Coordinates of C-alpha atoms and ligand atoms in Angstrom, one line a residue:
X13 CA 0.0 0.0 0.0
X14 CA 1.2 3.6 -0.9
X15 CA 1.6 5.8 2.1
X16 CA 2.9 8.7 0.1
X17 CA 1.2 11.6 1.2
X18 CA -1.4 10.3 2.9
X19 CA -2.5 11.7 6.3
X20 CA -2.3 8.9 9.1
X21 CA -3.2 9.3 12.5
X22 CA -1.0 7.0 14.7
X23 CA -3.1 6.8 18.0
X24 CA -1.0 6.4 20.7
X25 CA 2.2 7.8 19.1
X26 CA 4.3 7.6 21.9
X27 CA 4.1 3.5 22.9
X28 CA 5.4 0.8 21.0
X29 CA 3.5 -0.6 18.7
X30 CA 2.9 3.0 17.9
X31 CA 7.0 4.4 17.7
X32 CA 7.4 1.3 15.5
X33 CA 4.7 1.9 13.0
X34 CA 5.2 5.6 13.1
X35 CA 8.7 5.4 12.1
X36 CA 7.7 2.6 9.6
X37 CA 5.1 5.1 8.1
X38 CA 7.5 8.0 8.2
X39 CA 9.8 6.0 6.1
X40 CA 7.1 5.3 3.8
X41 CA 6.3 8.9 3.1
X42 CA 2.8 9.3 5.1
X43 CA 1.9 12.7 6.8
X44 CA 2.0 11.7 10.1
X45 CA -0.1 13.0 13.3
X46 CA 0.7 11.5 16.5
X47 CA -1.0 11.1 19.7
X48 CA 0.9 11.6 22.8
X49 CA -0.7 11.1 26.1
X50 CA 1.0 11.6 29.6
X51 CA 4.1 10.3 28.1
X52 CA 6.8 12.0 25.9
X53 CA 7.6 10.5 22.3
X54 CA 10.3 8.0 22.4
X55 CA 11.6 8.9 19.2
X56 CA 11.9 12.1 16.6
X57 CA 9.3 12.6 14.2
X58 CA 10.3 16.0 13.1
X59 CA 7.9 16.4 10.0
X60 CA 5.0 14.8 12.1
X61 CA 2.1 16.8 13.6
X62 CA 2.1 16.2 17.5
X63 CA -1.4 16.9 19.9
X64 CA -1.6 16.0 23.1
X65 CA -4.6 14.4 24.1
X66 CA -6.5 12.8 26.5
X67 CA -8.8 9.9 24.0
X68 CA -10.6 9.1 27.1
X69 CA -12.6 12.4 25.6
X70 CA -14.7 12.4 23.1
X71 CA -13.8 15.9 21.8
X72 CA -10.3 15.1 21.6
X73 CA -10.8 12.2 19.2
X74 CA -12.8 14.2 17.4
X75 CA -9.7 16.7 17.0
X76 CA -7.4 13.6 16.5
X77 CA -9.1 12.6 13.2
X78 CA -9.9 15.5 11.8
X79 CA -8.7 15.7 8.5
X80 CA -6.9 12.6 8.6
X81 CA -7.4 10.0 5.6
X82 CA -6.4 6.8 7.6
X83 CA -6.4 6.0 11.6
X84 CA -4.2 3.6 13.4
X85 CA -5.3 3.3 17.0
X86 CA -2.7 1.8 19.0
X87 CA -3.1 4.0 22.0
X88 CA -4.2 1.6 24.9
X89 CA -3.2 0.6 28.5
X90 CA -1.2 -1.9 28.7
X91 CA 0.8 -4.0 31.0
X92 CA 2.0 -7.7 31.4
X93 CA 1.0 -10.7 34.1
X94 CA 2.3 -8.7 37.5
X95 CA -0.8 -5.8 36.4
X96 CA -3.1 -8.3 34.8
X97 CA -3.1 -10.4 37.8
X98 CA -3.0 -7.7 41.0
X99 CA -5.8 -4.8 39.4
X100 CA -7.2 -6.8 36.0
X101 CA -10.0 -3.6 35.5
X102 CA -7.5 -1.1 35.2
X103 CA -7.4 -2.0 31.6
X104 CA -10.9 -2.0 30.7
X105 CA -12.6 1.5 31.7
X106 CA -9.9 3.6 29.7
X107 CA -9.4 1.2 26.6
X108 CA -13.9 0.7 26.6
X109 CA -13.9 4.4 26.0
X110 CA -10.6 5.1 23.9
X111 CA -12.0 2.4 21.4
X112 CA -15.3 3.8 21.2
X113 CA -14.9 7.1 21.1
X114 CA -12.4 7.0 18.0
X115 CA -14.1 4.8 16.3
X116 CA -17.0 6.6 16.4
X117 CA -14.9 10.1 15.5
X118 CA -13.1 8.1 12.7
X119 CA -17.1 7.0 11.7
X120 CA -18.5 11.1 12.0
X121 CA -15.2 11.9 10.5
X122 CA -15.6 10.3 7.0
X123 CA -11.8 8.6 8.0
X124 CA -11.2 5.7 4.5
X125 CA -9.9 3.0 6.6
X126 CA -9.4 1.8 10.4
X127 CA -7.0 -0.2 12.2
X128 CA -7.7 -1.6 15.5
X129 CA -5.2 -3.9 17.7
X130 CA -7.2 -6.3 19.5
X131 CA -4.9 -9.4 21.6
X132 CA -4.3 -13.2 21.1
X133 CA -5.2 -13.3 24.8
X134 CA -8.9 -12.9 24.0
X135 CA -9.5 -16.1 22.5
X136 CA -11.3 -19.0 24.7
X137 CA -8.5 -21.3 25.7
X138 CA -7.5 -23.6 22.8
X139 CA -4.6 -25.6 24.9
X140 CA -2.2 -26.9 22.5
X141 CA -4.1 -26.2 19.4
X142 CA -2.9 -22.7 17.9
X143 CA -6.1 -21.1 17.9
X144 CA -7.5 -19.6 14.4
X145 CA -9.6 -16.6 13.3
X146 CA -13.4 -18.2 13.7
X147 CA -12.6 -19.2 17.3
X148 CA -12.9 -15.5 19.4
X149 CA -16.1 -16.0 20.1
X150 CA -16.5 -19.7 21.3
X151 CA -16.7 -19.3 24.6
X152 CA -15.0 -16.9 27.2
X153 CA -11.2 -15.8 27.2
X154 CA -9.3 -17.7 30.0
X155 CA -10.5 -16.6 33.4
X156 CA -7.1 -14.3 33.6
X157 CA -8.3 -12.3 30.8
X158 CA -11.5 -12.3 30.9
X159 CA -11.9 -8.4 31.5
X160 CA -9.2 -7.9 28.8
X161 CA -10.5 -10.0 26.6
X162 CA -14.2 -8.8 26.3
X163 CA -13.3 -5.6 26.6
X164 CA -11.1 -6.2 23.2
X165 CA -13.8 -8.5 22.0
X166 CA -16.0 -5.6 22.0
X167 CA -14.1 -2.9 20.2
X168 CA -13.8 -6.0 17.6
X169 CA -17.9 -6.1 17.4
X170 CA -17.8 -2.4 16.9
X171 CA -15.1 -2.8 14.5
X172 CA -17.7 -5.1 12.1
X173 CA -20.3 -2.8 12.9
X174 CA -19.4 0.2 11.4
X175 CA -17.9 -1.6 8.8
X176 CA -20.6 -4.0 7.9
X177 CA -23.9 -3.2 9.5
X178 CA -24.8 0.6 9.1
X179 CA -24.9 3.1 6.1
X180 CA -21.9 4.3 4.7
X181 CA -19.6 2.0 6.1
X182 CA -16.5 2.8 7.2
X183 CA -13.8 -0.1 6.4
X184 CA -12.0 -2.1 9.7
X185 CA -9.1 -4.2 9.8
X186 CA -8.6 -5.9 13.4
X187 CA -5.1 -7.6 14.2
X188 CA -4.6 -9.9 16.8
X189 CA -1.3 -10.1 17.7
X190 CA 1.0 -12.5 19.8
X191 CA 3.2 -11.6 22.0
X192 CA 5.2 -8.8 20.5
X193 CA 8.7 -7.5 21.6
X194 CA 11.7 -5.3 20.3
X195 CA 12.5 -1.7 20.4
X196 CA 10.8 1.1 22.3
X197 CA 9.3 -1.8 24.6
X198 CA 8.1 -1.5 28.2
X199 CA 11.2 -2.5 30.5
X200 CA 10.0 -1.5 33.6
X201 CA 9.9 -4.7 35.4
X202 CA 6.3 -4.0 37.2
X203 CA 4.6 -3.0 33.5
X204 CA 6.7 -5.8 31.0
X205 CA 6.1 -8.1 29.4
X206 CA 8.1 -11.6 29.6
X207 CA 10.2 -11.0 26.6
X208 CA 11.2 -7.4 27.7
X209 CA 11.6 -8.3 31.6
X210 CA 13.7 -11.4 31.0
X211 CA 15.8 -9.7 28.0
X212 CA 16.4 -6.5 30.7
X213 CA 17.7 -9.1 33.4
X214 CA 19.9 -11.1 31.3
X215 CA 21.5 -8.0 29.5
X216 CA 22.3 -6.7 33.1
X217 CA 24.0 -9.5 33.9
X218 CA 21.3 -10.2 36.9
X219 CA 22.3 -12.9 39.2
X220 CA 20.6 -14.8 40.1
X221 CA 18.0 -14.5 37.4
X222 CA 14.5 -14.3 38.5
X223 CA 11.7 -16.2 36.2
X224 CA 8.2 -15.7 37.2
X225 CA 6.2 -18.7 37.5
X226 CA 7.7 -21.8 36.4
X227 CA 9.3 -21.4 33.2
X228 CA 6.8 -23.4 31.7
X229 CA 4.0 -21.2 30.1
X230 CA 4.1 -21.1 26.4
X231 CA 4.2 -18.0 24.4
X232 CA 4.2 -17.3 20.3
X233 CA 6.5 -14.1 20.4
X234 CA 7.2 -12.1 17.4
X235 CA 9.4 -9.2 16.8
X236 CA 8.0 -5.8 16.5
X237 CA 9.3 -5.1 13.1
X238 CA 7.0 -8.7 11.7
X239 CA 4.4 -7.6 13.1
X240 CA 4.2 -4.3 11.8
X241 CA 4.8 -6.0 8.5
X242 CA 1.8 -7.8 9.2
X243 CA -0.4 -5.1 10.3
X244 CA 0.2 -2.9 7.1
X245 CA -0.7 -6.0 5.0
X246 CA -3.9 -6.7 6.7
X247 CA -4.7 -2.6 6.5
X248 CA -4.1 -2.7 2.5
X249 CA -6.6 -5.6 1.8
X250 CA -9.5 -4.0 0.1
X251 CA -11.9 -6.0 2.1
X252 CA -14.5 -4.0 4.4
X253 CA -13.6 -5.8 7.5
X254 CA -10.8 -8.2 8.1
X255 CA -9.4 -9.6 11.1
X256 CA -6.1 -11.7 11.3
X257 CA -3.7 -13.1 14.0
X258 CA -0.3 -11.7 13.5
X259 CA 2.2 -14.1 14.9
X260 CA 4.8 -16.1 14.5
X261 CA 3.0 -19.4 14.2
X262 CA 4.9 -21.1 16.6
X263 CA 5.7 -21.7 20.2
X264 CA 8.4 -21.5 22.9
X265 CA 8.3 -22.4 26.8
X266 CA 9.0 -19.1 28.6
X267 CA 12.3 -20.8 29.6
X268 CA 13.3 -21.1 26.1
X269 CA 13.1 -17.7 25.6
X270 CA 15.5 -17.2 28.5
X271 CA 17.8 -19.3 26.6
X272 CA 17.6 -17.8 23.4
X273 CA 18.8 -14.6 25.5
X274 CA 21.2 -16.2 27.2
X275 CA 23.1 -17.7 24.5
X276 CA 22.9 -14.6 22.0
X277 CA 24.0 -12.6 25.1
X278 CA 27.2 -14.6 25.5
X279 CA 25.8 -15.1 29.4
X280 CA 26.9 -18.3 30.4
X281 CA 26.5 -20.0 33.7
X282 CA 23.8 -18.0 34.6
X283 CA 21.8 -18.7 37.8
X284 CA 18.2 -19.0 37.3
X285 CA 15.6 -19.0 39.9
X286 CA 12.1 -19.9 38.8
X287 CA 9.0 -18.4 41.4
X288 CA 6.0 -19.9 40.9
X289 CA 5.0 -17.1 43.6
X290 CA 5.0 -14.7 41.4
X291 CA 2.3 -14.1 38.9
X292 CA 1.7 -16.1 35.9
X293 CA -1.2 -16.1 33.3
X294 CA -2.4 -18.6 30.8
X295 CA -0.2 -21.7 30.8
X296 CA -0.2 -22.2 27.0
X297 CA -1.3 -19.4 23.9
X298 CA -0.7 -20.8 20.2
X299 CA -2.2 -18.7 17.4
X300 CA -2.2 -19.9 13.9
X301 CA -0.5 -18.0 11.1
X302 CA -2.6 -19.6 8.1
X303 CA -5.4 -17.0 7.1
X304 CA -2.2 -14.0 7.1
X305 CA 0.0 -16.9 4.8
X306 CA -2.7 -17.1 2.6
X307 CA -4.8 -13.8 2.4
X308 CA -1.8 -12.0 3.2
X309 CA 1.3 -13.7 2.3
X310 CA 2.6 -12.8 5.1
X311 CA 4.8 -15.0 7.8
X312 CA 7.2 -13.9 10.4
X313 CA 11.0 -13.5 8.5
X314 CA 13.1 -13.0 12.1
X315 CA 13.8 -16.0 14.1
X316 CA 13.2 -15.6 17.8
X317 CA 17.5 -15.6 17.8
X318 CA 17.5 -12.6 15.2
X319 CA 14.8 -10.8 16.9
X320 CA 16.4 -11.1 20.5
X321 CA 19.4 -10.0 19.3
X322 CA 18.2 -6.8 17.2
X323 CA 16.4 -6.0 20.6
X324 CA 19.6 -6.4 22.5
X325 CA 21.6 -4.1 20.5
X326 CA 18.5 -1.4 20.5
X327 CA 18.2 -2.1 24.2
X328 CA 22.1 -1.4 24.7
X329 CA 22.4 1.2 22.4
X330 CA 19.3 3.0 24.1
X331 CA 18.4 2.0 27.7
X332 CA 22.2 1.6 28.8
X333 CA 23.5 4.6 27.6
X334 CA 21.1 6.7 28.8
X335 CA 20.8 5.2 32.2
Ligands
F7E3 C1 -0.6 -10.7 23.9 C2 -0.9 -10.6 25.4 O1 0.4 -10.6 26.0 C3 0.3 -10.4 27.4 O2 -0.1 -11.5 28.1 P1 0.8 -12.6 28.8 O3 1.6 -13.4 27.8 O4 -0.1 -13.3 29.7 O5 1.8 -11.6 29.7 P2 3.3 -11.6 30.0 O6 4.2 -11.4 28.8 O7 3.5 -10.6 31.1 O8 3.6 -13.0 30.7 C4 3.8 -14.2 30.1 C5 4.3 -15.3 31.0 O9 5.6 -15.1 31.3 C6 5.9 -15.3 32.7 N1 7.0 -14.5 33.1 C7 8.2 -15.0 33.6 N2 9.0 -14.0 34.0 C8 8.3 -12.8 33.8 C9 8.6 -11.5 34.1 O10 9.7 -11.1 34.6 N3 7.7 -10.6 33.7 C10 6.5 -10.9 33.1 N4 5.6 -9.9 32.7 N5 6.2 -12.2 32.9 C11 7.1 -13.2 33.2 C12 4.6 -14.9 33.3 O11 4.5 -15.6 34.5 C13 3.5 -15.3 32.3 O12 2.9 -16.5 32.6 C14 -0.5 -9.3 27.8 O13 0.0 -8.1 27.4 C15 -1.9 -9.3 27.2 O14 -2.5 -8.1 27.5 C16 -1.8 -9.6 25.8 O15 -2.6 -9.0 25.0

Protein backbone atom coordinates (compact mmCIF):
# COMPACT_ATOMS: atom_id res chain seq x y z
CA UNK A 1 0.00 0.00 0.00
CA UNK A 2 1.21 3.58 -0.89
CA UNK A 3 1.59 5.78 2.13
CA UNK A 4 2.89 8.70 0.14
CA UNK A 5 1.16 11.60 1.21
CA UNK A 6 -1.37 10.28 2.86
CA UNK A 7 -2.51 11.66 6.30
CA UNK A 8 -2.32 8.94 9.06
CA UNK A 9 -3.20 9.28 12.48
CA UNK A 10 -1.02 7.04 14.73
CA UNK A 11 -3.10 6.81 17.99
CA UNK A 12 -0.96 6.44 20.72
CA UNK A 13 2.18 7.80 19.08
CA UNK A 14 4.35 7.55 21.94
CA UNK A 15 4.06 3.55 22.87
CA UNK A 16 5.44 0.75 20.97
CA UNK A 17 3.50 -0.55 18.67
CA UNK A 18 2.90 3.03 17.90
CA UNK A 19 6.96 4.44 17.73
CA UNK A 20 7.40 1.30 15.51
CA UNK A 21 4.68 1.86 13.03
CA UNK A 22 5.25 5.60 13.07
CA UNK A 23 8.73 5.36 12.11
CA UNK A 24 7.71 2.60 9.62
CA UNK A 25 5.07 5.11 8.10
CA UNK A 26 7.54 8.01 8.22
CA UNK A 27 9.83 6.05 6.10
CA UNK A 28 7.06 5.26 3.79
CA UNK A 29 6.27 8.86 3.15
CA UNK A 30 2.81 9.31 5.09
CA UNK A 31 1.91 12.72 6.79
CA UNK A 32 2.03 11.70 10.05
CA UNK A 33 -0.14 12.99 13.28
CA UNK A 34 0.72 11.52 16.53
CA UNK A 35 -1.04 11.14 19.67
CA UNK A 36 0.90 11.64 22.82
CA UNK A 37 -0.73 11.07 26.12
CA UNK A 38 0.95 11.62 29.58
CA UNK A 39 4.08 10.28 28.10
CA UNK A 40 6.77 11.95 25.87
CA UNK A 41 7.65 10.46 22.25
CA UNK A 42 10.27 7.96 22.40
CA UNK A 43 11.57 8.93 19.17
CA UNK A 44 11.93 12.14 16.60
CA UNK A 45 9.26 12.59 14.19
CA UNK A 46 10.34 16.03 13.06
CA UNK A 47 7.94 16.44 10.05
CA UNK A 48 4.98 14.76 12.13
CA UNK A 49 2.09 16.75 13.55
CA UNK A 50 2.11 16.19 17.46
CA UNK A 51 -1.40 16.86 19.91
CA UNK A 52 -1.57 16.01 23.06
CA UNK A 53 -4.56 14.38 24.15
CA UNK A 54 -6.54 12.84 26.45
CA UNK A 55 -8.79 9.89 24.04
CA UNK A 56 -10.65 9.05 27.08
CA UNK A 57 -12.62 12.42 25.62
CA UNK A 58 -14.68 12.36 23.09
CA UNK A 59 -13.81 15.93 21.85
CA UNK A 60 -10.31 15.15 21.60
CA UNK A 61 -10.85 12.16 19.23
CA UNK A 62 -12.79 14.17 17.40
CA UNK A 63 -9.71 16.65 17.00
CA UNK A 64 -7.41 13.58 16.53
CA UNK A 65 -9.07 12.58 13.16
CA UNK A 66 -9.92 15.49 11.82
CA UNK A 67 -8.71 15.67 8.51
CA UNK A 68 -6.93 12.58 8.56
CA UNK A 69 -7.41 10.00 5.62
CA UNK A 70 -6.41 6.78 7.61
CA UNK A 71 -6.41 5.98 11.57
CA UNK A 72 -4.21 3.56 13.36
CA UNK A 73 -5.34 3.27 16.97
CA UNK A 74 -2.71 1.85 18.96
CA UNK A 75 -3.12 4.04 22.00
CA UNK A 76 -4.22 1.63 24.95
CA UNK A 77 -3.23 0.62 28.50
CA UNK A 78 -1.23 -1.88 28.71
CA UNK A 79 0.76 -3.99 31.01
CA UNK A 80 2.04 -7.73 31.42
CA UNK A 81 0.97 -10.71 34.07
CA UNK A 82 2.25 -8.69 37.47
CA UNK A 83 -0.81 -5.84 36.41
CA UNK A 84 -3.08 -8.33 34.77
CA UNK A 85 -3.11 -10.42 37.78
CA UNK A 86 -3.01 -7.69 40.99
CA UNK A 87 -5.78 -4.84 39.43
CA UNK A 88 -7.20 -6.76 36.00
CA UNK A 89 -9.96 -3.62 35.54
CA UNK A 90 -7.48 -1.14 35.16
CA UNK A 91 -7.37 -2.03 31.64
CA UNK A 92 -10.91 -2.05 30.75
CA UNK A 93 -12.56 1.52 31.74
CA UNK A 94 -9.95 3.57 29.70
CA UNK A 95 -9.37 1.19 26.58
CA UNK A 96 -13.88 0.66 26.61
CA UNK A 97 -13.85 4.42 26.00
CA UNK A 98 -10.55 5.08 23.93
CA UNK A 99 -12.04 2.40 21.40
CA UNK A 100 -15.26 3.78 21.23
CA UNK A 101 -14.85 7.15 21.07
CA UNK A 102 -12.36 6.98 18.01
CA UNK A 103 -14.14 4.77 16.31
CA UNK A 104 -17.05 6.57 16.40
CA UNK A 105 -14.87 10.13 15.54
CA UNK A 106 -13.08 8.09 12.71
CA UNK A 107 -17.05 7.02 11.69
CA UNK A 108 -18.46 11.10 12.01
CA UNK A 109 -15.19 11.90 10.52
CA UNK A 110 -15.57 10.28 6.97
CA UNK A 111 -11.77 8.57 8.01
CA UNK A 112 -11.17 5.75 4.49
CA UNK A 113 -9.90 2.97 6.58
CA UNK A 114 -9.43 1.82 10.42
CA UNK A 115 -6.98 -0.19 12.25
CA UNK A 116 -7.74 -1.58 15.53
CA UNK A 117 -5.23 -3.92 17.69
CA UNK A 118 -7.17 -6.33 19.55
CA UNK A 119 -4.86 -9.38 21.61
CA UNK A 120 -4.30 -13.21 21.09
CA UNK A 121 -5.18 -13.33 24.82
CA UNK A 122 -8.87 -12.87 24.01
CA UNK A 123 -9.48 -16.12 22.50
CA UNK A 124 -11.30 -19.00 24.68
CA UNK A 125 -8.47 -21.33 25.72
CA UNK A 126 -7.50 -23.60 22.81
CA UNK A 127 -4.59 -25.56 24.89
CA UNK A 128 -2.19 -26.91 22.47
CA UNK A 129 -4.07 -26.24 19.44
CA UNK A 130 -2.89 -22.66 17.94
CA UNK A 131 -6.07 -21.13 17.94
CA UNK A 132 -7.51 -19.65 14.41
CA UNK A 133 -9.65 -16.63 13.32
CA UNK A 134 -13.38 -18.19 13.74
CA UNK A 135 -12.63 -19.20 17.31
CA UNK A 136 -12.87 -15.53 19.37
CA UNK A 137 -16.06 -16.03 20.12
CA UNK A 138 -16.47 -19.72 21.27
CA UNK A 139 -16.66 -19.32 24.62
CA UNK A 140 -15.02 -16.87 27.21
CA UNK A 141 -11.21 -15.82 27.17
CA UNK A 142 -9.33 -17.67 30.03
CA UNK A 143 -10.53 -16.59 33.38
CA UNK A 144 -7.14 -14.27 33.63
CA UNK A 145 -8.28 -12.35 30.77
CA UNK A 146 -11.49 -12.32 30.92
CA UNK A 147 -11.89 -8.43 31.46
CA UNK A 148 -9.24 -7.86 28.83
CA UNK A 149 -10.47 -10.05 26.62
CA UNK A 150 -14.15 -8.82 26.29
CA UNK A 151 -13.34 -5.60 26.64
CA UNK A 152 -11.11 -6.22 23.18
CA UNK A 153 -13.83 -8.53 22.05
CA UNK A 154 -16.04 -5.62 21.96
CA UNK A 155 -14.13 -2.87 20.23
CA UNK A 156 -13.83 -5.98 17.56
CA UNK A 157 -17.86 -6.11 17.42
CA UNK A 158 -17.84 -2.39 16.86
CA UNK A 159 -15.06 -2.80 14.54
CA UNK A 160 -17.67 -5.08 12.09
CA UNK A 161 -20.27 -2.83 12.85
CA UNK A 162 -19.36 0.15 11.36
CA UNK A 163 -17.90 -1.63 8.79
CA UNK A 164 -20.62 -3.98 7.93
CA UNK A 165 -23.90 -3.23 9.50
CA UNK A 166 -24.81 0.59 9.12
CA UNK A 167 -24.90 3.08 6.11
CA UNK A 168 -21.92 4.33 4.71
CA UNK A 169 -19.55 2.05 6.12
CA UNK A 170 -16.50 2.82 7.25
CA UNK A 171 -13.76 -0.15 6.41
CA UNK A 172 -11.96 -2.08 9.69
CA UNK A 173 -9.09 -4.21 9.81
CA UNK A 174 -8.55 -5.85 13.40
CA UNK A 175 -5.09 -7.56 14.17
CA UNK A 176 -4.61 -9.94 16.79
CA UNK A 177 -1.31 -10.12 17.68
CA UNK A 178 1.00 -12.50 19.82
CA UNK A 179 3.24 -11.60 21.97
CA UNK A 180 5.21 -8.78 20.48
CA UNK A 181 8.74 -7.45 21.57
CA UNK A 182 11.73 -5.27 20.35
CA UNK A 183 12.53 -1.69 20.40
CA UNK A 184 10.83 1.07 22.26
CA UNK A 185 9.25 -1.84 24.59
CA UNK A 186 8.10 -1.47 28.18
CA UNK A 187 11.18 -2.54 30.55
CA UNK A 188 9.98 -1.47 33.58
CA UNK A 189 9.89 -4.67 35.38
CA UNK A 190 6.35 -3.99 37.21
CA UNK A 191 4.61 -3.04 33.55
CA UNK A 192 6.70 -5.77 31.00
CA UNK A 193 6.12 -8.12 29.37
CA UNK A 194 8.09 -11.56 29.58
CA UNK A 195 10.23 -11.03 26.63
CA UNK A 196 11.25 -7.44 27.72
CA UNK A 197 11.59 -8.27 31.63
CA UNK A 198 13.67 -11.37 31.03
CA UNK A 199 15.84 -9.68 27.97
CA UNK A 200 16.43 -6.45 30.70
CA UNK A 201 17.71 -9.05 33.41
CA UNK A 202 19.90 -11.15 31.32
CA UNK A 203 21.48 -8.00 29.55
CA UNK A 204 22.29 -6.65 33.06
CA UNK A 205 24.05 -9.50 33.93
CA UNK A 206 21.26 -10.21 36.90
CA UNK A 207 22.28 -12.85 39.23
CA UNK A 208 20.61 -14.77 40.06
CA UNK A 209 17.99 -14.48 37.37
CA UNK A 210 14.45 -14.28 38.54
CA UNK A 211 11.69 -16.25 36.25
CA UNK A 212 8.18 -15.68 37.23
CA UNK A 213 6.17 -18.66 37.51
CA UNK A 214 7.75 -21.80 36.43
CA UNK A 215 9.27 -21.41 33.22
CA UNK A 216 6.79 -23.38 31.71
CA UNK A 217 3.97 -21.23 30.08
CA UNK A 218 4.06 -21.11 26.36
CA UNK A 219 4.20 -18.02 24.41
CA UNK A 220 4.21 -17.29 20.32
CA UNK A 221 6.48 -14.06 20.36
CA UNK A 222 7.17 -12.06 17.44
CA UNK A 223 9.45 -9.15 16.79
CA UNK A 224 8.01 -5.75 16.46
CA UNK A 225 9.26 -5.11 13.05
CA UNK A 226 7.00 -8.70 11.72
CA UNK A 227 4.39 -7.63 13.11
CA UNK A 228 4.22 -4.33 11.84
CA UNK A 229 4.76 -6.02 8.54
CA UNK A 230 1.83 -7.77 9.24
CA UNK A 231 -0.41 -5.13 10.27
CA UNK A 232 0.23 -2.94 7.14
CA UNK A 233 -0.67 -6.01 4.97
CA UNK A 234 -3.85 -6.66 6.68
CA UNK A 235 -4.68 -2.55 6.49
CA UNK A 236 -4.05 -2.73 2.47
CA UNK A 237 -6.60 -5.64 1.75
CA UNK A 238 -9.46 -3.99 0.15
CA UNK A 239 -11.89 -6.02 2.10
CA UNK A 240 -14.53 -4.02 4.44
CA UNK A 241 -13.64 -5.83 7.54
CA UNK A 242 -10.80 -8.17 8.11
CA UNK A 243 -9.35 -9.60 11.13
CA UNK A 244 -6.14 -11.72 11.27
CA UNK A 245 -3.72 -13.12 14.03
CA UNK A 246 -0.28 -11.71 13.50
CA UNK A 247 2.16 -14.07 14.94
CA UNK A 248 4.75 -16.15 14.51
CA UNK A 249 3.02 -19.37 14.21
CA UNK A 250 4.88 -21.15 16.60
CA UNK A 251 5.65 -21.75 20.19
CA UNK A 252 8.36 -21.53 22.88
CA UNK A 253 8.35 -22.42 26.83
CA UNK A 254 9.03 -19.10 28.57
CA UNK A 255 12.29 -20.79 29.64
CA UNK A 256 13.34 -21.14 26.13
CA UNK A 257 13.14 -17.72 25.63
CA UNK A 258 15.54 -17.16 28.46
CA UNK A 259 17.84 -19.30 26.63
CA UNK A 260 17.64 -17.82 23.41
CA UNK A 261 18.82 -14.60 25.47
CA UNK A 262 21.19 -16.19 27.19
CA UNK A 263 23.06 -17.69 24.48
CA UNK A 264 22.85 -14.62 22.02
CA UNK A 265 23.96 -12.57 25.11
CA UNK A 266 27.21 -14.64 25.46
CA UNK A 267 25.85 -15.11 29.39
CA UNK A 268 26.90 -18.34 30.45
CA UNK A 269 26.55 -19.99 33.74
CA UNK A 270 23.76 -17.95 34.61
CA UNK A 271 21.83 -18.73 37.81
CA UNK A 272 18.17 -19.04 37.27
CA UNK A 273 15.57 -19.00 39.88
CA UNK A 274 12.07 -19.92 38.80
CA UNK A 275 9.01 -18.41 41.38
CA UNK A 276 6.00 -19.86 40.90
CA UNK A 277 4.97 -17.14 43.60
CA UNK A 278 4.99 -14.70 41.36
CA UNK A 279 2.29 -14.13 38.90
CA UNK A 280 1.69 -16.15 35.89
CA UNK A 281 -1.20 -16.08 33.34
CA UNK A 282 -2.40 -18.59 30.80
CA UNK A 283 -0.20 -21.71 30.79
CA UNK A 284 -0.24 -22.15 26.96
CA UNK A 285 -1.28 -19.41 23.88
CA UNK A 286 -0.69 -20.81 20.21
CA UNK A 287 -2.22 -18.74 17.38
CA UNK A 288 -2.24 -19.90 13.93
CA UNK A 289 -0.45 -17.97 11.14
CA UNK A 290 -2.65 -19.61 8.15
CA UNK A 291 -5.40 -16.96 7.10
CA UNK A 292 -2.25 -13.98 7.14
CA UNK A 293 -0.01 -16.92 4.84
CA UNK A 294 -2.75 -17.14 2.56
CA UNK A 295 -4.80 -13.75 2.36
CA UNK A 296 -1.77 -11.98 3.24
CA UNK A 297 1.29 -13.69 2.32
CA UNK A 298 2.56 -12.80 5.15
CA UNK A 299 4.77 -14.98 7.77
CA UNK A 300 7.24 -13.88 10.35
CA UNK A 301 10.96 -13.50 8.50
CA UNK A 302 13.08 -13.00 12.08
CA UNK A 303 13.83 -16.04 14.06
CA UNK A 304 13.24 -15.62 17.80
CA UNK A 305 17.45 -15.59 17.82
CA UNK A 306 17.47 -12.63 15.23
CA UNK A 307 14.78 -10.77 16.87
CA UNK A 308 16.36 -11.06 20.47
CA UNK A 309 19.39 -9.96 19.31
CA UNK A 310 18.16 -6.77 17.23
CA UNK A 311 16.45 -5.99 20.57
CA UNK A 312 19.58 -6.38 22.48
CA UNK A 313 21.60 -4.05 20.52
CA UNK A 314 18.49 -1.43 20.49
CA UNK A 315 18.17 -2.13 24.21
CA UNK A 316 22.13 -1.37 24.74
CA UNK A 317 22.37 1.23 22.39
CA UNK A 318 19.28 3.03 24.10
CA UNK A 319 18.37 1.99 27.66
CA UNK A 320 22.19 1.58 28.78
CA UNK A 321 23.47 4.58 27.65
CA UNK A 322 21.07 6.74 28.83
CA UNK A 323 20.77 5.17 32.24
C1 LIG B 1 -0.65 -10.74 23.92
C2 LIG B 1 -0.88 -10.62 25.38
O1 LIG B 1 0.36 -10.55 26.05
C3 LIG B 1 0.34 -10.40 27.42
O2 LIG B 1 -0.09 -11.52 28.06
P1 LIG B 1 0.83 -12.57 28.80
O3 LIG B 1 1.56 -13.39 27.83
O4 LIG B 1 -0.07 -13.30 29.69
O5 LIG B 1 1.79 -11.64 29.68
P2 LIG B 1 3.34 -11.60 30.03
O6 LIG B 1 4.18 -11.40 28.84
O7 LIG B 1 3.47 -10.58 31.09
O8 LIG B 1 3.62 -13.02 30.73
C4 LIG B 1 3.81 -14.22 30.05
C5 LIG B 1 4.28 -15.29 31.00
O9 LIG B 1 5.65 -15.05 31.30
C6 LIG B 1 5.90 -15.29 32.66
N1 LIG B 1 7.04 -14.48 33.14
C7 LIG B 1 8.20 -14.97 33.60
N2 LIG B 1 9.01 -13.99 34.04
C8 LIG B 1 8.33 -12.83 33.81
C9 LIG B 1 8.65 -11.47 34.06
O10 LIG B 1 9.69 -11.11 34.58
N3 LIG B 1 7.73 -10.55 33.67
C10 LIG B 1 6.52 -10.91 33.10
N4 LIG B 1 5.64 -9.94 32.73
N5 LIG B 1 6.19 -12.21 32.89
C11 LIG B 1 7.09 -13.15 33.23
C12 LIG B 1 4.61 -14.91 33.35
O11 LIG B 1 4.50 -15.63 34.54
C13 LIG B 1 3.54 -15.26 32.34
O12 LIG B 1 2.92 -16.49 32.61
C14 LIG B 1 -0.55 -9.26 27.82
O13 LIG B 1 0.01 -8.06 27.43
C15 LIG B 1 -1.90 -9.29 27.20
O14 LIG B 1 -2.53 -8.07 27.45
C16 LIG B 1 -1.81 -9.56 25.78
O15 LIG B 1 -2.57 -9.01 24.99
Amino acid sequence: MDFTGKRVLVAGGAGFIGTNLALRLAREGARLRLTIHDKPLQAAFPDAEVLQLDLRKAEDCVRAVDGMDFVFLCAAHTSGAAVIRATPLVHITPNVLINTLLLEAAYQARIQKFCFISSGAAYPPTGARPVTEPEMFDGDPDDVYFPAGWMKRYAEILCRTYAEKIASPMPTVVVRPSNVFGPYDKFDFGVSHVTAALLRRVVERQSPIEVWGTGRDIRDVIHVDDFIDGMLAAFATDLPHFAVNICAGKGHTVEQILQALLKVDGYTGADIRFDPSRPSTIPVRLMDNSLARSKLGFEARLSLEEGLRRTIEWYRANKMAAA
